[in-house]
JSON list of C-alpha atoms in Angstrom, two decimals:
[
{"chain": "O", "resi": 281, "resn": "UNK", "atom": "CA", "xyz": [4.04, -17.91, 2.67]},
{"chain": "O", "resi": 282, "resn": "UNK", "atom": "CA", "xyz": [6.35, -20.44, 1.12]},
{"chain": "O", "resi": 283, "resn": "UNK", "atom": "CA", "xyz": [10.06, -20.22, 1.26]},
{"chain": "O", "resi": 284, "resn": "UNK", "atom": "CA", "xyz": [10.60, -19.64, -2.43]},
{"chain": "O", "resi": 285, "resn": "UNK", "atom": "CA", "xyz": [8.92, -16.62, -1.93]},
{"chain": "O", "resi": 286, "resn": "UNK", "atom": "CA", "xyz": [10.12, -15.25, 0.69]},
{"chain": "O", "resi": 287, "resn": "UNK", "atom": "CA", "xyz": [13.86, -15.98, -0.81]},
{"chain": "O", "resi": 288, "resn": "UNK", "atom": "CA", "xyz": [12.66, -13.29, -3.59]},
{"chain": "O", "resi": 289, "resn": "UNK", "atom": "CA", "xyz": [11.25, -11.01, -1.33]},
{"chain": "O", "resi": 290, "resn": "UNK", "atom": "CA", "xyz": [14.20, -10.62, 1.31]},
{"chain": "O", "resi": 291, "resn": "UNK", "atom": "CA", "xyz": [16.60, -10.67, -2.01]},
{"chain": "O", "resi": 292, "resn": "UNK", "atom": "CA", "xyz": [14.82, -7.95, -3.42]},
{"chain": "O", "resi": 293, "resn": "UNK", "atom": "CA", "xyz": [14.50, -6.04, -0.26]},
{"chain": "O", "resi": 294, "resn": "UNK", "atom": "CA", "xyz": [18.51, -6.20, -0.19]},
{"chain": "O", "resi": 295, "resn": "UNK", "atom": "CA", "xyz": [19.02, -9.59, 1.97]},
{"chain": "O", "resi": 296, "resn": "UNK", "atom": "CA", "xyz": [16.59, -8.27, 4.43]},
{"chain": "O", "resi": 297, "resn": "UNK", "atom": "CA", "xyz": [13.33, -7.04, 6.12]},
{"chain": "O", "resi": 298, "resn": "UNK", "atom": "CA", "xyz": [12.83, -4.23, 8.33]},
{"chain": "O", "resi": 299, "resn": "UNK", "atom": "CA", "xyz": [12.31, -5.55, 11.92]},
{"chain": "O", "resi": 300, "resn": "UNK", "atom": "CA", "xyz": [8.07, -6.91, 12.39]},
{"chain": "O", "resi": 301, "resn": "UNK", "atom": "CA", "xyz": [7.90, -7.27, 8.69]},
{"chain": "O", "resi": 302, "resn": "UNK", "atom": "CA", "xyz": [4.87, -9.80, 7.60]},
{"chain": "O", "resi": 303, "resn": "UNK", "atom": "CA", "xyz": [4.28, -10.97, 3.85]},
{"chain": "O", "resi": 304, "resn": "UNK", "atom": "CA", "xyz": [0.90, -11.52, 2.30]},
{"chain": "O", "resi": 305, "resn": "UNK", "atom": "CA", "xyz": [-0.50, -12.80, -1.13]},
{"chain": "O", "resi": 306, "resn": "UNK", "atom": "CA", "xyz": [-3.11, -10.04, -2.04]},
{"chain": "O", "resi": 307, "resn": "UNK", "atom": "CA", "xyz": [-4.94, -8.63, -4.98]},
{"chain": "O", "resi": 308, "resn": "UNK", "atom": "CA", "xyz": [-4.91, -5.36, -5.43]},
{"chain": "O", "resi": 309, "resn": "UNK", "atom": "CA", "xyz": [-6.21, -3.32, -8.79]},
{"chain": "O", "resi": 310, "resn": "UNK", "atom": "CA", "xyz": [-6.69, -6.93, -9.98]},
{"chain": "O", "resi": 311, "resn": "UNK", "atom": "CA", "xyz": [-3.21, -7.73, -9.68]},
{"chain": "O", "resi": 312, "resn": "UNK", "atom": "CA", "xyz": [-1.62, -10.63, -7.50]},
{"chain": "O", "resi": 313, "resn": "UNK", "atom": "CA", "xyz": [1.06, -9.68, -5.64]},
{"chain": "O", "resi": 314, "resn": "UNK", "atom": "CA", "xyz": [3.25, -10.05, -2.36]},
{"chain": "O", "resi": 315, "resn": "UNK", "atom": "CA", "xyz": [3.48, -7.25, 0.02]},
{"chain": "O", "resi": 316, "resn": "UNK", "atom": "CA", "xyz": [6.14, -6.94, 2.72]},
{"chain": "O", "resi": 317, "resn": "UNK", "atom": "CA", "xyz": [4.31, -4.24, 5.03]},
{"chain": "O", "resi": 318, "resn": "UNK", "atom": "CA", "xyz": [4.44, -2.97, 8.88]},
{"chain": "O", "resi": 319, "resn": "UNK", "atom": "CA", "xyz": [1.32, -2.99, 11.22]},
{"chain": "O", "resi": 320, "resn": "UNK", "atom": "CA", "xyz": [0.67, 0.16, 13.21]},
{"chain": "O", "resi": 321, "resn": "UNK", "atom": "CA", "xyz": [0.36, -1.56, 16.28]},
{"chain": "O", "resi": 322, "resn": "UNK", "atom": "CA", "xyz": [-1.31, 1.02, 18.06]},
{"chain": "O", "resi": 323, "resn": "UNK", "atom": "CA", "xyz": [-3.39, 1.79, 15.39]},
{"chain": "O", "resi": 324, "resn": "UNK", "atom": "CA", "xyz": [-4.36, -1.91, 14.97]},
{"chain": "O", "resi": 325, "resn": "UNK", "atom": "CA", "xyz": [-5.18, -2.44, 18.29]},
{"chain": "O", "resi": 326, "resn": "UNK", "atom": "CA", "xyz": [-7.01, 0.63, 18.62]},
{"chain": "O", "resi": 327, "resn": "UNK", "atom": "CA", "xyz": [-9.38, -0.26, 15.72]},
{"chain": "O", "resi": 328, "resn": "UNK", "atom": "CA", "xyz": [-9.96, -4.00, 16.96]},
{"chain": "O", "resi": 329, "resn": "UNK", "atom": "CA", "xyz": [-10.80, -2.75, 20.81]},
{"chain": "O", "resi": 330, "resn": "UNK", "atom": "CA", "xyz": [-12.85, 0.08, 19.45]},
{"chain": "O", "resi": 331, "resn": "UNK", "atom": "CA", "xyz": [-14.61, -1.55, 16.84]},
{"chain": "O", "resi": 332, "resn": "UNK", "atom": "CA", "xyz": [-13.45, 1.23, 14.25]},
{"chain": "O", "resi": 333, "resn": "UNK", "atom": "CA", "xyz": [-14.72, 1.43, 10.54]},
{"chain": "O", "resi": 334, "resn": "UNK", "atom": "CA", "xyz": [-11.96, 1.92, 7.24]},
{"chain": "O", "resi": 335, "resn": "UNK", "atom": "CA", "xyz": [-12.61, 5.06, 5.91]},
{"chain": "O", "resi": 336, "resn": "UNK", "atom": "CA", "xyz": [-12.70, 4.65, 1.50]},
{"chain": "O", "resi": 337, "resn": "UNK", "atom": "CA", "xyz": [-14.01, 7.63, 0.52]},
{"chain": "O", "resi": 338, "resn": "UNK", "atom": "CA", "xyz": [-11.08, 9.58, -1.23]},
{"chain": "O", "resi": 339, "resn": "UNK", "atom": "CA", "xyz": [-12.46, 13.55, -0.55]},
{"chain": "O", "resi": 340, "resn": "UNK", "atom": "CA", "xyz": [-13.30, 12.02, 3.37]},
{"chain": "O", "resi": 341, "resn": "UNK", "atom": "CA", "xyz": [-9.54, 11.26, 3.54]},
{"chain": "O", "resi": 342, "resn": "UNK", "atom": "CA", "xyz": [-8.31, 14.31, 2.40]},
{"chain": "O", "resi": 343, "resn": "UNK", "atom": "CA", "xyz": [-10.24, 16.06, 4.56]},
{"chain": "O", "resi": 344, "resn": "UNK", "atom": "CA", "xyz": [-8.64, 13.94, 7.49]},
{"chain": "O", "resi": 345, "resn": "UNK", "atom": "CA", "xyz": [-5.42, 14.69, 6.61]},
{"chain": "O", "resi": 346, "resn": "UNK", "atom": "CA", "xyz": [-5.95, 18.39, 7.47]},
{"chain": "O", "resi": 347, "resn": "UNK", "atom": "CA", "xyz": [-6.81, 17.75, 10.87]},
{"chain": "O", "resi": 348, "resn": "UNK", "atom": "CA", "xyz": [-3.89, 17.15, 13.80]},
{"chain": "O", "resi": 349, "resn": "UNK", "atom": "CA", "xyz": [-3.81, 13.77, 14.88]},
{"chain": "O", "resi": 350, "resn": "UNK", "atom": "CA", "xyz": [-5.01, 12.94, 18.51]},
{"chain": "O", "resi": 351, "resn": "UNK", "atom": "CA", "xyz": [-5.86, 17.24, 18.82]},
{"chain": "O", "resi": 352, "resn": "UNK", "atom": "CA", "xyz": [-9.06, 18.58, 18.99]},
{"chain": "O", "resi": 353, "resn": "UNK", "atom": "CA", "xyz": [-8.73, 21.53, 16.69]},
{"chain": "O", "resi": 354, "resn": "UNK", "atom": "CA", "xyz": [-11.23, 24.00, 15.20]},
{"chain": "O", "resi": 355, "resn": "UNK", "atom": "CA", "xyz": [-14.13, 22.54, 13.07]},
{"chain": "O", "resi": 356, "resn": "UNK", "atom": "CA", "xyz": [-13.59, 25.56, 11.13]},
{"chain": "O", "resi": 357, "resn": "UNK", "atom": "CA", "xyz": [-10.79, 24.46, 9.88]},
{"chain": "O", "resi": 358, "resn": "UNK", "atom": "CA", "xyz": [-12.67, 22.71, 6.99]},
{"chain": "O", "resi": 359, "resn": "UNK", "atom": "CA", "xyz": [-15.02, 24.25, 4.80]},
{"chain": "O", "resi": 360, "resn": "UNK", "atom": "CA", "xyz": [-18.93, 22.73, 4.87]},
{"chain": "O", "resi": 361, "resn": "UNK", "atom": "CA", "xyz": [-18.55, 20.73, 2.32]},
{"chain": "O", "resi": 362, "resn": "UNK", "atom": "CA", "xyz": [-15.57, 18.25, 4.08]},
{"chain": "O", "resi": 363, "resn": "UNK", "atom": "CA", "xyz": [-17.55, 18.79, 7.67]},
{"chain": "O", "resi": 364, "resn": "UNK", "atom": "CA", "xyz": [-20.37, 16.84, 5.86]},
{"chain": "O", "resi": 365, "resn": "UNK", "atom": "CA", "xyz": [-18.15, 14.24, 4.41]},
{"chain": "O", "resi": 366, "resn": "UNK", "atom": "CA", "xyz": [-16.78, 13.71, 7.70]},
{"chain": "O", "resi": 367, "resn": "UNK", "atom": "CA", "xyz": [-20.30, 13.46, 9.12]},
{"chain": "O", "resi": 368, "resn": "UNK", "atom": "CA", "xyz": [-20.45, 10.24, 7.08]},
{"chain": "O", "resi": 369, "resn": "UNK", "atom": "CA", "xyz": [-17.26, 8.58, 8.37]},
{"chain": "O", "resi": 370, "resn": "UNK", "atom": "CA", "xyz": [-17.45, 5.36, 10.38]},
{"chain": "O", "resi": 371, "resn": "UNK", "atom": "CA", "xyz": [-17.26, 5.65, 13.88]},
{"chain": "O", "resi": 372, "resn": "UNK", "atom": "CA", "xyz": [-13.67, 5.77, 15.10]},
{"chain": "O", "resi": 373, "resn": "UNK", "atom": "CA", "xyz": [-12.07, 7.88, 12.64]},
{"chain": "O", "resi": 374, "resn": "UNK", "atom": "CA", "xyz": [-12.52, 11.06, 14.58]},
{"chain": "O", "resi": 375, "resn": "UNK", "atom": "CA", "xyz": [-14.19, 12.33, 17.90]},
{"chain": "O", "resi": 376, "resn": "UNK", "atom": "CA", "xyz": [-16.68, 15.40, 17.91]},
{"chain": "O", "resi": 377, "resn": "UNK", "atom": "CA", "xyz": [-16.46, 17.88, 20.95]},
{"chain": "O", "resi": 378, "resn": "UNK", "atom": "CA", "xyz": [-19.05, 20.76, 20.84]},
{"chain": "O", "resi": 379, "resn": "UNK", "atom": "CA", "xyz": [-17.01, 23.29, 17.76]},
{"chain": "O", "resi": 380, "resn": "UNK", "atom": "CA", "xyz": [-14.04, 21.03, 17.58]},
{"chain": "O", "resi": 381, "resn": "UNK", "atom": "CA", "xyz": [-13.14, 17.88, 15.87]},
{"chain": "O", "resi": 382, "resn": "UNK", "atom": "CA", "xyz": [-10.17, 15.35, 16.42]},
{"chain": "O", "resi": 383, "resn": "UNK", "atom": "CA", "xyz": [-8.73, 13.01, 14.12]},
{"chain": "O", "resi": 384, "resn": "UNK", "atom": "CA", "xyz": [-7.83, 9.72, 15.61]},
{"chain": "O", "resi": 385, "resn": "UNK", "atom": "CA", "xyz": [-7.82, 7.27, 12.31]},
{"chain": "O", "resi": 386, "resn": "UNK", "atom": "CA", "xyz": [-3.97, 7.13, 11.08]},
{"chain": "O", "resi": 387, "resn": "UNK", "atom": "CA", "xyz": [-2.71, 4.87, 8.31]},
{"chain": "O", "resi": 388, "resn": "UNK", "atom": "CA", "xyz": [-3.14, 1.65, 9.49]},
{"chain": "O", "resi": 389, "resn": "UNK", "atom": "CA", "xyz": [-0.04, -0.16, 8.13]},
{"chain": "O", "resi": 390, "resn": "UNK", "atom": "CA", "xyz": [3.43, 0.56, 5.34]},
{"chain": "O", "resi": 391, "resn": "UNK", "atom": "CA", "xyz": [4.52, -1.40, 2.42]},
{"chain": "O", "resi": 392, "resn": "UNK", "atom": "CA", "xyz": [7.65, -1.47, 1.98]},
{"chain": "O", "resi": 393, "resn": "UNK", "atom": "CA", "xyz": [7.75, -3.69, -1.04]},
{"chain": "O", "resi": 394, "resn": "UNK", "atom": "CA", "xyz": [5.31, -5.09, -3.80]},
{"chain": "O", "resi": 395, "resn": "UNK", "atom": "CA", "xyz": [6.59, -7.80, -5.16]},
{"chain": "O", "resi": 396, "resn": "UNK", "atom": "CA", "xyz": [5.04, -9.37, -8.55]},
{"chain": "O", "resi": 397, "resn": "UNK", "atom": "CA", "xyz": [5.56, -12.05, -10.82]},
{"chain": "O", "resi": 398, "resn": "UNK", "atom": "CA", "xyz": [6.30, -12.60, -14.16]},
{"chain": "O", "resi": 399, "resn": "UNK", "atom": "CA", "xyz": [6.50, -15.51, -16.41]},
{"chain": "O", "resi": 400, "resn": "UNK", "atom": "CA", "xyz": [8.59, -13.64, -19.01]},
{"chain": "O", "resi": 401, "resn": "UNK", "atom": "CA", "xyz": [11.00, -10.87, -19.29]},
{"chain": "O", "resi": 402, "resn": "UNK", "atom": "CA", "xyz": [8.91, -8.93, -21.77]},
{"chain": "O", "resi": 403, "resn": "UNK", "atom": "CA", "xyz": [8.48, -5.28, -21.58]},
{"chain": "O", "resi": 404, "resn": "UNK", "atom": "CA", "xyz": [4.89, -5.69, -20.83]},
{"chain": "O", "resi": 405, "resn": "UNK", "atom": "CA", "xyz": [5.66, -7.07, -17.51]},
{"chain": "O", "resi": 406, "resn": "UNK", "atom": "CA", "xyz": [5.77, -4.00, -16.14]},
{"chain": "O", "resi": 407, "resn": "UNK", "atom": "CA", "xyz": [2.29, -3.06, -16.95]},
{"chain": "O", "resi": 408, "resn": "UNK", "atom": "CA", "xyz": [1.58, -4.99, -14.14]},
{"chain": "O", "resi": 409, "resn": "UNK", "atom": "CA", "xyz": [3.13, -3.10, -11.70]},
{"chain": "O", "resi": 410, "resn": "UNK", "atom": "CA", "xyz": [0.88, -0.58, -10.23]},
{"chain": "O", "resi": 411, "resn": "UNK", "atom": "CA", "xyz": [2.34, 0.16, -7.07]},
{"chain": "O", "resi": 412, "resn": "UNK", "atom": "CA", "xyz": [4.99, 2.73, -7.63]},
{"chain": "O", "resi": 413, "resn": "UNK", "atom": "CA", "xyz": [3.03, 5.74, -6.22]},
{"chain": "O", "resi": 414, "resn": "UNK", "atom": "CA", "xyz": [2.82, 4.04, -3.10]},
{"chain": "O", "resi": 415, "resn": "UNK", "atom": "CA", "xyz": [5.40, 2.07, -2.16]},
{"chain": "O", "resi": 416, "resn": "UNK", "atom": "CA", "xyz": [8.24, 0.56, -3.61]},
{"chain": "O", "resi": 417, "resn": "UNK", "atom": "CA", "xyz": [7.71, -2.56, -6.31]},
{"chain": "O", "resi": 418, "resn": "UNK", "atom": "CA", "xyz": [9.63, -5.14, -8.05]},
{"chain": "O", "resi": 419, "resn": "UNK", "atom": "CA", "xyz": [9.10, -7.55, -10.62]},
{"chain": "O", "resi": 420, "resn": "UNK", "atom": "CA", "xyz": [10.23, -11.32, -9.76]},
{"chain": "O", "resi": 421, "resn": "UNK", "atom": "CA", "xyz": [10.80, -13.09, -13.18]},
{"chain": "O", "resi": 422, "resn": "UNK", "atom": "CA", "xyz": [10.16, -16.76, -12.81]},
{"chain": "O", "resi": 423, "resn": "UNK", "atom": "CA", "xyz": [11.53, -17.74, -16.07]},
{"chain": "O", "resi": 424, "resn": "UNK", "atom": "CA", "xyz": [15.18, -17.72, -17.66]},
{"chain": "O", "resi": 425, "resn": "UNK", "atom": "CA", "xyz": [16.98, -14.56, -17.77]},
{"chain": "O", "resi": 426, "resn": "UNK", "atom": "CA", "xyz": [18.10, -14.41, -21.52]},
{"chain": "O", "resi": 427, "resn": "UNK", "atom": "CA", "xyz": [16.17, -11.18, -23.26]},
{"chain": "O", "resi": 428, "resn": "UNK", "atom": "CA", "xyz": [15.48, -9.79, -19.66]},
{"chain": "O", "resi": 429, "resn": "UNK", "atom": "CA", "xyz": [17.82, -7.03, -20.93]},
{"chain": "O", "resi": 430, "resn": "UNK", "atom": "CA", "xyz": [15.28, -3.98, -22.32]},
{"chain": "O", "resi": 431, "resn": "UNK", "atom": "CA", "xyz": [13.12, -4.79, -19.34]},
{"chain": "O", "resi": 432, "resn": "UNK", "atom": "CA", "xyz": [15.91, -4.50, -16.65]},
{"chain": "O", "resi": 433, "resn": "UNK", "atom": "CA", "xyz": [16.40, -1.16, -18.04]},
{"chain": "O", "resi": 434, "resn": "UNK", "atom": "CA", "xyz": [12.43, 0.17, -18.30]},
{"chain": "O", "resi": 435, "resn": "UNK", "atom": "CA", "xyz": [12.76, -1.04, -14.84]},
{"chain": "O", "resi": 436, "resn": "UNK", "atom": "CA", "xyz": [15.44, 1.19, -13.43]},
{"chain": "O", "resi": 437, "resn": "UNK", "atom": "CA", "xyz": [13.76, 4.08, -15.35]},
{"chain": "O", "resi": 438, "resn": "UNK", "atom": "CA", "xyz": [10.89, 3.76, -13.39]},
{"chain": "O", "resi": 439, "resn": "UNK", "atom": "CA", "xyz": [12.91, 2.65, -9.72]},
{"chain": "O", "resi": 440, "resn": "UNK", "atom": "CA", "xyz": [11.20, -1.00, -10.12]},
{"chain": "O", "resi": 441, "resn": "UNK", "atom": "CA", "xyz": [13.51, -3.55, -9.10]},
{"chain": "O", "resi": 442, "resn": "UNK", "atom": "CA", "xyz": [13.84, -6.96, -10.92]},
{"chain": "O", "resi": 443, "resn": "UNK", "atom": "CA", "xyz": [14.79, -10.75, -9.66]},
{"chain": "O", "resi": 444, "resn": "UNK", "atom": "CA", "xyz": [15.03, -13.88, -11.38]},
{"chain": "O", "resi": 445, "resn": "UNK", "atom": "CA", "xyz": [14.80, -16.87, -9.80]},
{"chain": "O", "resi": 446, "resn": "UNK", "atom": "CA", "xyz": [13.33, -20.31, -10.69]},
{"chain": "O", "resi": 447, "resn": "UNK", "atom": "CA", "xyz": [14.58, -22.03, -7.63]},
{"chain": "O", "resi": 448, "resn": "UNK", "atom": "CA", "xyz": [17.79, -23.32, -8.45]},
{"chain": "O", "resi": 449, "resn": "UNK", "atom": "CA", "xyz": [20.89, -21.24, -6.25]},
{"chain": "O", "resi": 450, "resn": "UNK", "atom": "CA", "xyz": [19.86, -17.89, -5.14]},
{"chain": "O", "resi": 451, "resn": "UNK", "atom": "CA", "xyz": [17.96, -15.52, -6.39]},
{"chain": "O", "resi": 452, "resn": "UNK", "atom": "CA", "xyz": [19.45, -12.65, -8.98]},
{"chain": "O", "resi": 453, "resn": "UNK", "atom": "CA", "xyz": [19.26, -9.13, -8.06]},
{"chain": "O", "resi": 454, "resn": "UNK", "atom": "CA", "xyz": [18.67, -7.45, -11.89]},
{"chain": "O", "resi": 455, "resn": "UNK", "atom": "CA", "xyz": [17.87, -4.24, -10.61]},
{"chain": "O", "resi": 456, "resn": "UNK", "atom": "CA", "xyz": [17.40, -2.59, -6.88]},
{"chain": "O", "resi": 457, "resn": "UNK", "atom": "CA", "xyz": [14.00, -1.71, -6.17]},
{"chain": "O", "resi": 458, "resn": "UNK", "atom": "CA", "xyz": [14.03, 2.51, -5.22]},
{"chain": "O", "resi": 459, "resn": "UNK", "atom": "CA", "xyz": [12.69, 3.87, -2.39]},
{"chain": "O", "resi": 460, "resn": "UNK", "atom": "CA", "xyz": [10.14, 5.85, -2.32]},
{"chain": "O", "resi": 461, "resn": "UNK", "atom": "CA", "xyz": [11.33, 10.01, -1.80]},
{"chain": "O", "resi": 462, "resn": "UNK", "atom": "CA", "xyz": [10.25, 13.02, -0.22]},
{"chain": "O", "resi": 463, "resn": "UNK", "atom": "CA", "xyz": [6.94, 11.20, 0.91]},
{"chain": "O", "resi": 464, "resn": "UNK", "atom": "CA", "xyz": [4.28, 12.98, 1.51]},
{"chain": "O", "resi": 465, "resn": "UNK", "atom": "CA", "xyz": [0.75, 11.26, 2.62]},
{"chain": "O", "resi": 466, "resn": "UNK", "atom": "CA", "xyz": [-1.67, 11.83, 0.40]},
{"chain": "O", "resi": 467, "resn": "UNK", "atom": "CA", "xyz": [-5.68, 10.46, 0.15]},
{"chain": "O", "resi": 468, "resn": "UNK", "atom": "CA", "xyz": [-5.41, 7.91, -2.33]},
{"chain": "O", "resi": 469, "resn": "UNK", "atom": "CA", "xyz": [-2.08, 6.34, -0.45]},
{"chain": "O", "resi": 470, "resn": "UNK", "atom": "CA", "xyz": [-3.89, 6.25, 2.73]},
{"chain": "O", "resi": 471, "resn": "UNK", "atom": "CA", "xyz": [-6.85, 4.18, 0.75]},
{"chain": "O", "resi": 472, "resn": "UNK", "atom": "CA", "xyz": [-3.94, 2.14, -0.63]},
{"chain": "O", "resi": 473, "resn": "UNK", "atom": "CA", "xyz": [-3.16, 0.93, 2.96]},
{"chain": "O", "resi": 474, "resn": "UNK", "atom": "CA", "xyz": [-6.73, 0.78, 3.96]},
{"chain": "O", "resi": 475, "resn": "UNK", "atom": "CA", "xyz": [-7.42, -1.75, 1.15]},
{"chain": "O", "resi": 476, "resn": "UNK", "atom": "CA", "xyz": [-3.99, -3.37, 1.46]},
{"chain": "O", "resi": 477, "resn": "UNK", "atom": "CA", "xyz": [-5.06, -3.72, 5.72]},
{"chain": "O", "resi": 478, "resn": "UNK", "atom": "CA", "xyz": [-8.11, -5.22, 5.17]},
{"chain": "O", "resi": 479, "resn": "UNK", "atom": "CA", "xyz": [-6.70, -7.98, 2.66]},
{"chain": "O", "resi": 480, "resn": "UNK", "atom": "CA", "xyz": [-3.81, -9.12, 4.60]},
{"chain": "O", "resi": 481, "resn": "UNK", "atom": "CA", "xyz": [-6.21, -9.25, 7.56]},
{"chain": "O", "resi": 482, "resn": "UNK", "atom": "CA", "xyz": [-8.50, -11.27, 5.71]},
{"chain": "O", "resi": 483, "resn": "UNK", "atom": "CA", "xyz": [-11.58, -9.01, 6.16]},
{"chain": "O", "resi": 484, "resn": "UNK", "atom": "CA", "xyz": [-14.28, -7.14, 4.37]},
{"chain": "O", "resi": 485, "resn": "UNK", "atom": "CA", "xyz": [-15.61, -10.71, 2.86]},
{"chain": "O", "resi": 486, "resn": "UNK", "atom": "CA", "xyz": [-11.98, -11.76, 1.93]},
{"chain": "O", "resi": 487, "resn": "UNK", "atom": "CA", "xyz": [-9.75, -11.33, -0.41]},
{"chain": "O", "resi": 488, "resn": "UNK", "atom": "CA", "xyz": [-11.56, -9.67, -2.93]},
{"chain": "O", "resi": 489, "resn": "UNK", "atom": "CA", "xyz": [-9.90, -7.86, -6.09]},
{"chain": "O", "resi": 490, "resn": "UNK", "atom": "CA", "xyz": [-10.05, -3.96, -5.23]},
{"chain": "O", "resi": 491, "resn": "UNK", "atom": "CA", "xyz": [-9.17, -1.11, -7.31]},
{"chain": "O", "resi": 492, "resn": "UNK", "atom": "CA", "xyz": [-7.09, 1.69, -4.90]},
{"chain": "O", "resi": 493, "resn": "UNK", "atom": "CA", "xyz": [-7.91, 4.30, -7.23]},
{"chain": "O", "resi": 494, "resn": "UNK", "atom": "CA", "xyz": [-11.48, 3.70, -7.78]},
{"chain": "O", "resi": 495, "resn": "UNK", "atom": "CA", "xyz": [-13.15, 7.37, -7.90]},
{"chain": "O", "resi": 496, "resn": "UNK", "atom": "CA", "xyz": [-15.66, 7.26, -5.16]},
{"chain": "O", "resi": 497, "resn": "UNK", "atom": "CA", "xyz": [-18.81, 7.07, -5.46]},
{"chain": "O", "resi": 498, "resn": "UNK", "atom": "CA", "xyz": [-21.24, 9.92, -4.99]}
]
């Protein structure tokens, strides 16, 4: 990761990064962009020793999320249908034990910021800026300021933050990127961070262009 960028990054995350913050160059939904994200370090490690799959089947993760982490609880506490999507998870993601089942796949990393460029400070910039359900985003304008005004403003409708910065001084803070509120995990922000793991890792064939909402397949 070259200085430049991170420069824009630590500027838009408000001079700086939360303590074992990496940066990657990904593409996600078909859109290049930086993220600054957290491993799980337990998690990590406990997928690399154990050899565990990435579960990307949306109704799989949902049904995960109803089960207590690192408990065996009651199969019963999913209907038939979600026992026989979790039948089809890789191995690793839970542990079976006669009538109960135990969840031991978490998320396997956070973003705390998506960072994308721009060439111009057109309001179409933020089309590409997908992120916003899942973690906070900003827009870093690599082009001159003047006109940036309407998009500055779309921007802090929607909590996206903007920078400009061509490389000359520091970078300019337009607008403050939000944080994300009253969080609650949900199935397709857990695939987000599956797909984001597996690209900043390197895995799964590379870097390939993924879509985080993609409706699963039958």
């Amino acid at each position: 990761m070259d200085d430049q960028t991170q420069q824009v990054v630590c500027a838009a995350a408000g001079g700086e990064l939360p303590p074992g913050t990496q940066l990657a160059e990904v593409d996600l939904w078909g859109v290049r962009a930086v993220l600054a994200y957290r491993l799980d370090e337990a998690e990590h490690e406990r997928r690399v020793r154990s050899g565990a799959g990435s579960v990307d089947d949306l109704w799989a993760l949902n049904a995960l999320l109803k089960l207590p982490v690192g408990e065996p609880a009651p199969a019963s506490l999913l209907n038939d249908y979600e026992q026989g999507l979790l039948r089809g998870c890789p191995p690793g993601a839970l542990r079976r034990c006669g009538n109960t089942v135990e969840r031991l796949a978490v998320l396997p990393l956070w973003v705390d910021l998506a960072v994308v460029g721009s060439d111009h400070a057109g309001l179409d910039a933020l089309n590409r800026m997908p992120f916003g359900a899942y973690a906070p985003q900003a827009i870093w304008l690599d082009c001159p300021v003047e006109g940036a005004e309407r998009l500055v403003a779309e921007a802090e409708l929607y909590s996206t933050g903007v920078v400009q910065w061509q490389g000359d001084g520091v970078p300019r803070v337009l607008a403050v990127p939000q944080p994300l509120r009253d969080v609650q995990i949900t199935a397709a922000g857990w695939r987000f961070t599956e797909h984001a793991y597996r690209q900043v890792l390197g895995g799964c064939g590379g870097r390939a262009v993924v879509n985080p909402l993609q409706w699963p397949t039958p």
